[in-house]
mmCIF file of N, CA and C in Angstrom:
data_model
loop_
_atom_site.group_PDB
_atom_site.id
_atom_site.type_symbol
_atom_site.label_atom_id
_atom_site.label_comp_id
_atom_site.label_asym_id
_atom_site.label_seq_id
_atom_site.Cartn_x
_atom_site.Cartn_y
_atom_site.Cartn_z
ATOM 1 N N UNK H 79 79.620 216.219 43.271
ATOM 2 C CA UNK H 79 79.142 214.853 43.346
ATOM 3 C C UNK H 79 77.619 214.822 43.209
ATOM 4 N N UNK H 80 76.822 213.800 42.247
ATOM 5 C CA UNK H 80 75.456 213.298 42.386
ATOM 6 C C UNK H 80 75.090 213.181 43.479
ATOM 7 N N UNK H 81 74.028 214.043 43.668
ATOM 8 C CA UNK H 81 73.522 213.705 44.900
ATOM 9 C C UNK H 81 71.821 212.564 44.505
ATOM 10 N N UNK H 82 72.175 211.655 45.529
ATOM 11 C CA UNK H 82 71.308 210.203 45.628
ATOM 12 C C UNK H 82 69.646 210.495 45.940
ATOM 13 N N UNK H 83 68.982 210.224 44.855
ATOM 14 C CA UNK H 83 67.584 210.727 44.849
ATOM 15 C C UNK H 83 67.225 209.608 46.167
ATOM 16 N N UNK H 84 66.398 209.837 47.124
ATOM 17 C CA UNK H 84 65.755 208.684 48.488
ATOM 18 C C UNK H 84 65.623 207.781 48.378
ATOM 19 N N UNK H 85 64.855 207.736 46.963
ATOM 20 C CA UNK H 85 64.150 206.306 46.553
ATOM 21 C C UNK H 85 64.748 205.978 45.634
ATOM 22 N N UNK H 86 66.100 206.262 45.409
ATOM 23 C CA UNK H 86 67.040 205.419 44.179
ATOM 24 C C UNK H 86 67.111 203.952 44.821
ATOM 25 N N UNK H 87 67.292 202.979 43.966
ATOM 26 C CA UNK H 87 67.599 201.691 44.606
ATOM 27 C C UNK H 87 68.811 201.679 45.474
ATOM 28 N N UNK H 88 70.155 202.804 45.028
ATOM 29 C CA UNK H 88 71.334 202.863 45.840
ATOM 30 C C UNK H 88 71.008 203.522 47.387
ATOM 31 N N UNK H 89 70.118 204.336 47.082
ATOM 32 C CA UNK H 89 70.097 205.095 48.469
ATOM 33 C C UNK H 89 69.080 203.971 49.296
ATOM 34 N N UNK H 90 68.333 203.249 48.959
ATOM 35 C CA UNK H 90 67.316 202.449 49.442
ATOM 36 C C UNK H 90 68.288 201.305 49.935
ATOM 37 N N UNK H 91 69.149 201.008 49.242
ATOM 38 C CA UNK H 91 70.330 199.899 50.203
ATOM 39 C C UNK H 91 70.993 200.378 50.742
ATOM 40 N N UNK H 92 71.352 201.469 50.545
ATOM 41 C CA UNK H 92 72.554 202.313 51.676
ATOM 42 C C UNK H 92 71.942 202.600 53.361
ATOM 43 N N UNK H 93 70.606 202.963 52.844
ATOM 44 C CA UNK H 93 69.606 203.064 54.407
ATOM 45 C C UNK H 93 69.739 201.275 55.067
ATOM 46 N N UNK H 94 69.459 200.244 54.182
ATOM 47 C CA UNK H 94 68.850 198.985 54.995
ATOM 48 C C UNK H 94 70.501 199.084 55.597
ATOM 49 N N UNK H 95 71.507 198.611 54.968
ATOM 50 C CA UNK H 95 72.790 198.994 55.294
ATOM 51 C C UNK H 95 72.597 199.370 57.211
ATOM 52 N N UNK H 96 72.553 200.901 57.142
ATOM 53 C CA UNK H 96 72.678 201.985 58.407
ATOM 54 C C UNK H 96 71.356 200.986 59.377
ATOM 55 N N UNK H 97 70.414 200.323 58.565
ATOM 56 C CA UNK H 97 69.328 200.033 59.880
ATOM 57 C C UNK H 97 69.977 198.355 60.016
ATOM 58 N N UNK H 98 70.774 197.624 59.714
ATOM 59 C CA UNK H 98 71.179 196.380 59.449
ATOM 60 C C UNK H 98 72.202 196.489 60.841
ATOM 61 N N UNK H 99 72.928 198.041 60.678
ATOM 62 C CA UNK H 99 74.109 198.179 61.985
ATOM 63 C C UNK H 99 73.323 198.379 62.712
ATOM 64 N N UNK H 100 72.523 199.040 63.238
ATOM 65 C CA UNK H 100 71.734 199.650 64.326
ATOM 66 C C UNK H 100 71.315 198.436 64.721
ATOM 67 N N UNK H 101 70.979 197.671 63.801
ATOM 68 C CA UNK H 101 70.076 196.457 64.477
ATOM 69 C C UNK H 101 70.850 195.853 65.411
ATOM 70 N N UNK H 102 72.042 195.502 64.955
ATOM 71 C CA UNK H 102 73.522 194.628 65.156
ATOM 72 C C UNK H 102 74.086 195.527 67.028
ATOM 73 N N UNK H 103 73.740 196.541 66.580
ATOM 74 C CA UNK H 103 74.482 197.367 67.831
ATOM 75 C C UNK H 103 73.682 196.899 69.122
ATOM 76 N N UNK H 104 74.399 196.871 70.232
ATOM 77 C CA UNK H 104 73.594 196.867 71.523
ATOM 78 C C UNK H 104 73.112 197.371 72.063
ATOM 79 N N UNK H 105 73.414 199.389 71.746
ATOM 80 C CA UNK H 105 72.521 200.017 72.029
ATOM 81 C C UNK H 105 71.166 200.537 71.703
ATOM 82 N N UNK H 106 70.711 199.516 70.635
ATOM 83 C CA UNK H 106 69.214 200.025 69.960
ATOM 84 C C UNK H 106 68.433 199.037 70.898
ATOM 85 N N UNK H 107 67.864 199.740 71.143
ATOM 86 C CA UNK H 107 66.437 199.074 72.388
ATOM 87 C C UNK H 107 65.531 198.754 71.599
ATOM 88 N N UNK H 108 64.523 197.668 72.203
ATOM 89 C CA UNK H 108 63.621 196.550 71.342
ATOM 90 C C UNK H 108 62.692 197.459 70.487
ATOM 91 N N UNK H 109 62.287 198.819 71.504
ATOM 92 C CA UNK H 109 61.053 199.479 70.381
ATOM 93 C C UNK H 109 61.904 199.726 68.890
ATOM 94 N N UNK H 110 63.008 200.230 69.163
ATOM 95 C CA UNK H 110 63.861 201.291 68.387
ATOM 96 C C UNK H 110 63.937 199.989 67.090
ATOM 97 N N UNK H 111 64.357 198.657 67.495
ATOM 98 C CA UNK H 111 64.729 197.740 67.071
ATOM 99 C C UNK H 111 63.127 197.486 65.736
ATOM 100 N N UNK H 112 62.347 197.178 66.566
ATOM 101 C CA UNK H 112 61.140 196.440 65.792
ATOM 102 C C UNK H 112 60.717 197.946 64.872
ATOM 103 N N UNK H 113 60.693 199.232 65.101
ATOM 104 C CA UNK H 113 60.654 200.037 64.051
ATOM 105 C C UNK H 113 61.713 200.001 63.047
ATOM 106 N N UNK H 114 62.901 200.077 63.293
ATOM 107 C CA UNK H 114 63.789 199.823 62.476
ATOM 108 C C UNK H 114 64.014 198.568 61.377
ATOM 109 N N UNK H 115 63.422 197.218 62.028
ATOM 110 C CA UNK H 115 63.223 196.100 61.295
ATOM 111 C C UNK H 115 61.928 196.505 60.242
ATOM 112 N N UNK H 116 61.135 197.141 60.819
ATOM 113 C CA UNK H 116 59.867 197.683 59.957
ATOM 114 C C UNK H 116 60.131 198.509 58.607
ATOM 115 N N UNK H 117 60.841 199.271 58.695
ATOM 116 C CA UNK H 117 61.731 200.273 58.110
ATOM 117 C C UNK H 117 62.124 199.506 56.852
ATOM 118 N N UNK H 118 62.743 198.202 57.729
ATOM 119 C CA UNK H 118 63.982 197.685 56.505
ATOM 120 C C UNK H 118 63.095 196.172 55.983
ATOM 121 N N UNK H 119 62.129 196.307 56.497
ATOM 122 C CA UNK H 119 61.219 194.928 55.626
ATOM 123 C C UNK H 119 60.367 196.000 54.376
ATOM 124 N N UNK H 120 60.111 197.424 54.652
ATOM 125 C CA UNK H 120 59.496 197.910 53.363
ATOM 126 C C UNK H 120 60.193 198.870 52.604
ATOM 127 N N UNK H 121 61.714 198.700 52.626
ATOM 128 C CA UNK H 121 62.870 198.968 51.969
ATOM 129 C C UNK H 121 63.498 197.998 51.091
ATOM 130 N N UNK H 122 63.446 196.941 51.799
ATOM 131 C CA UNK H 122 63.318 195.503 51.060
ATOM 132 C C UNK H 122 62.387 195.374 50.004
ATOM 133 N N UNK H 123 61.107 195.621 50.352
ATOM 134 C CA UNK H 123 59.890 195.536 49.479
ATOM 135 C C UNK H 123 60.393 196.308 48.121
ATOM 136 N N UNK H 124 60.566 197.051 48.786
ATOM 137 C CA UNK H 124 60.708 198.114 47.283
ATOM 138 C C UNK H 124 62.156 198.093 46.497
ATOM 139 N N UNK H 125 62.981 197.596 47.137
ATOM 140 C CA UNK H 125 64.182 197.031 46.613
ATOM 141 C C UNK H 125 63.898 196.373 45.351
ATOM 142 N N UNK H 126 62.794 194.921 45.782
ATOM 143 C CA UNK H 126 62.844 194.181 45.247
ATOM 144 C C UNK H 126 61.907 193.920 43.795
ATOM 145 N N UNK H 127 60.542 194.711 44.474
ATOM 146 C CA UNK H 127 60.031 195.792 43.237
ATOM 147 C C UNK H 127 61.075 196.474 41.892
ATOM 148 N N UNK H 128 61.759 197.282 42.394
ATOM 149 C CA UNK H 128 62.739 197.509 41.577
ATOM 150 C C UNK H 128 63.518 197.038 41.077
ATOM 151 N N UNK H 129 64.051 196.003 41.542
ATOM 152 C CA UNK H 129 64.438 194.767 40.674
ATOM 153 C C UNK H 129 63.943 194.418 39.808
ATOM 154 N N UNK H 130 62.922 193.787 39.847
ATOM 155 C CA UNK H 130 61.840 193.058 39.177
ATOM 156 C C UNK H 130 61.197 193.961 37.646
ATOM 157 N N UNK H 131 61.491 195.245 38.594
ATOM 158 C CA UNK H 131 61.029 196.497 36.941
ATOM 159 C C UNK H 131 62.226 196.301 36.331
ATOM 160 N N UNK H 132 63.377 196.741 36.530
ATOM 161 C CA UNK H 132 64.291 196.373 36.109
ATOM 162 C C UNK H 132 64.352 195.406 35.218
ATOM 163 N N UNK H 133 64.337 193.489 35.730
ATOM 164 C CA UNK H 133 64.177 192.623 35.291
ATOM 165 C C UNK H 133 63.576 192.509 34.184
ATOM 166 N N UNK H 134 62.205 193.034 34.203
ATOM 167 C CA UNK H 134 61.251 193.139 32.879
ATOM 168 C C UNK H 134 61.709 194.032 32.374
ATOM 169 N N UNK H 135 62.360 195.336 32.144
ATOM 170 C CA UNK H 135 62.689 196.060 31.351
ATOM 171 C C UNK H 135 63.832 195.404 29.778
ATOM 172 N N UNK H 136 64.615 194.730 30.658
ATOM 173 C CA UNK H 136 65.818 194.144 30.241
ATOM 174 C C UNK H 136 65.363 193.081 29.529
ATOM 175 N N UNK H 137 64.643 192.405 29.683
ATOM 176 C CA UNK H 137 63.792 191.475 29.009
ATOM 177 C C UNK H 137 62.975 191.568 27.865
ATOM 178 N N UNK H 138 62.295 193.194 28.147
ATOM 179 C CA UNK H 138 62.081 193.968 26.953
ATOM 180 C C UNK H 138 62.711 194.362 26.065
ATOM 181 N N UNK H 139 63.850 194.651 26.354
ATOM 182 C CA UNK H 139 64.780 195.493 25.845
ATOM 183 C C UNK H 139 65.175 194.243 24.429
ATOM 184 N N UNK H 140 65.745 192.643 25.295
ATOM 185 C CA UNK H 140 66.363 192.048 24.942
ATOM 186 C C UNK H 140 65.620 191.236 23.359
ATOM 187 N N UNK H 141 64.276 191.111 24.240
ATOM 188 C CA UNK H 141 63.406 190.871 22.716
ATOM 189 C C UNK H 141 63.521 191.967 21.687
ATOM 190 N N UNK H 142 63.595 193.008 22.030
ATOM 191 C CA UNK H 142 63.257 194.439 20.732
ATOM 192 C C UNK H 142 65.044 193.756 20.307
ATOM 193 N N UNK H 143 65.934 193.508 20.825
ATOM 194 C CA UNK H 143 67.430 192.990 20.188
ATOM 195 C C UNK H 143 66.763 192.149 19.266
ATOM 196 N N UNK H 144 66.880 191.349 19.868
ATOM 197 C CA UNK H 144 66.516 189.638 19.268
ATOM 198 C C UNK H 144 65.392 189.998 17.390
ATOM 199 N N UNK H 145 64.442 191.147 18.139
ATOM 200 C CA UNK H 145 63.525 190.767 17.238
ATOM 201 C C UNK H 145 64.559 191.861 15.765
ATOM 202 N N UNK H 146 65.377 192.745 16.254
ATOM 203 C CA UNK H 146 66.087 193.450 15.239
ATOM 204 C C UNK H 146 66.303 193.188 14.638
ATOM 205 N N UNK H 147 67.905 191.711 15.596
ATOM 206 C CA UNK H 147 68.712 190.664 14.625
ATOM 207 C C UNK H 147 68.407 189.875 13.876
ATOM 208 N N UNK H 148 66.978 189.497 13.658
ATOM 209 C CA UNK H 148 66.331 188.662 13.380
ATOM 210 C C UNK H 148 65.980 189.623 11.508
ATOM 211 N N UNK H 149 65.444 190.730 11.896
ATOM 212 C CA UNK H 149 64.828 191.572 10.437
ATOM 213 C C UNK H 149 66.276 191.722 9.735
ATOM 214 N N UNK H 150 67.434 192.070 10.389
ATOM 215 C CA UNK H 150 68.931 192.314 9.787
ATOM 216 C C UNK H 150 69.061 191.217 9.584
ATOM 217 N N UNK H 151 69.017 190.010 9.495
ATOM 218 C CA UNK H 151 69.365 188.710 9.303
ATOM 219 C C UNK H 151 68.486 188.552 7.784
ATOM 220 N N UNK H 152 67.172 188.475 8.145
ATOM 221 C CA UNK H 152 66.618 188.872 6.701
ATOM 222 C C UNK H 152 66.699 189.115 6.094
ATOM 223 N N UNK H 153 66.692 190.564 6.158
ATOM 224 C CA UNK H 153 67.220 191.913 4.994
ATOM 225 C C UNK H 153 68.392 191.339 4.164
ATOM 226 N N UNK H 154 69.165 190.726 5.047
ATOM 227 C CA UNK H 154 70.920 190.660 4.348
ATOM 228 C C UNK H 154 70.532 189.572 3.325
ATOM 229 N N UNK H 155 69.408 187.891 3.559
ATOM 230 C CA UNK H 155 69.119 187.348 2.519
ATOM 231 C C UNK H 155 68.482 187.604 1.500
ATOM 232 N N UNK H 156 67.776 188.655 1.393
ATOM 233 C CA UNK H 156 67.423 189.065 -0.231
ATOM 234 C C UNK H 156 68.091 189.456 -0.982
#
């Protein structure tokens, strides 16, 4: 099996995940708690970062399509 690089976006939700229960549980005490919320507000951050690269990638991607179909569309009228 692949093993999950830290900072993959999967392993980065699989952690908020594990700190989301902890939070939920009754036995995490307030310090344990407000580090753990800390944890998962700059897990979030970077979640969402990665999204966003993502986002623009695909966007990139989609123009270099667009601008292809566009020269093949051409080409075919001469």
């Amino acid at each position: 099996m692949k093993k999950q690089n830290e900072n993959s976006f999967e392993s980065m939700l699989a952690r908020i995940d594990e700190i989301t229960a902890k939070l939920e549980s009754p036995e995490t005490t307030v310090d344990e708690g407000i580090k753990l919320f800390e944890e998962g507000v700059k897990l979030s951050s970077l979640c969402k970062a990665k999204l966003d690269e993502a986002g623009g990638k695909i966007t990139e991607l989609k123009g270099e399509l667009d601008n292809l179909q566009k020269s093949d569309f051409k080409a075919d009228k001469n």
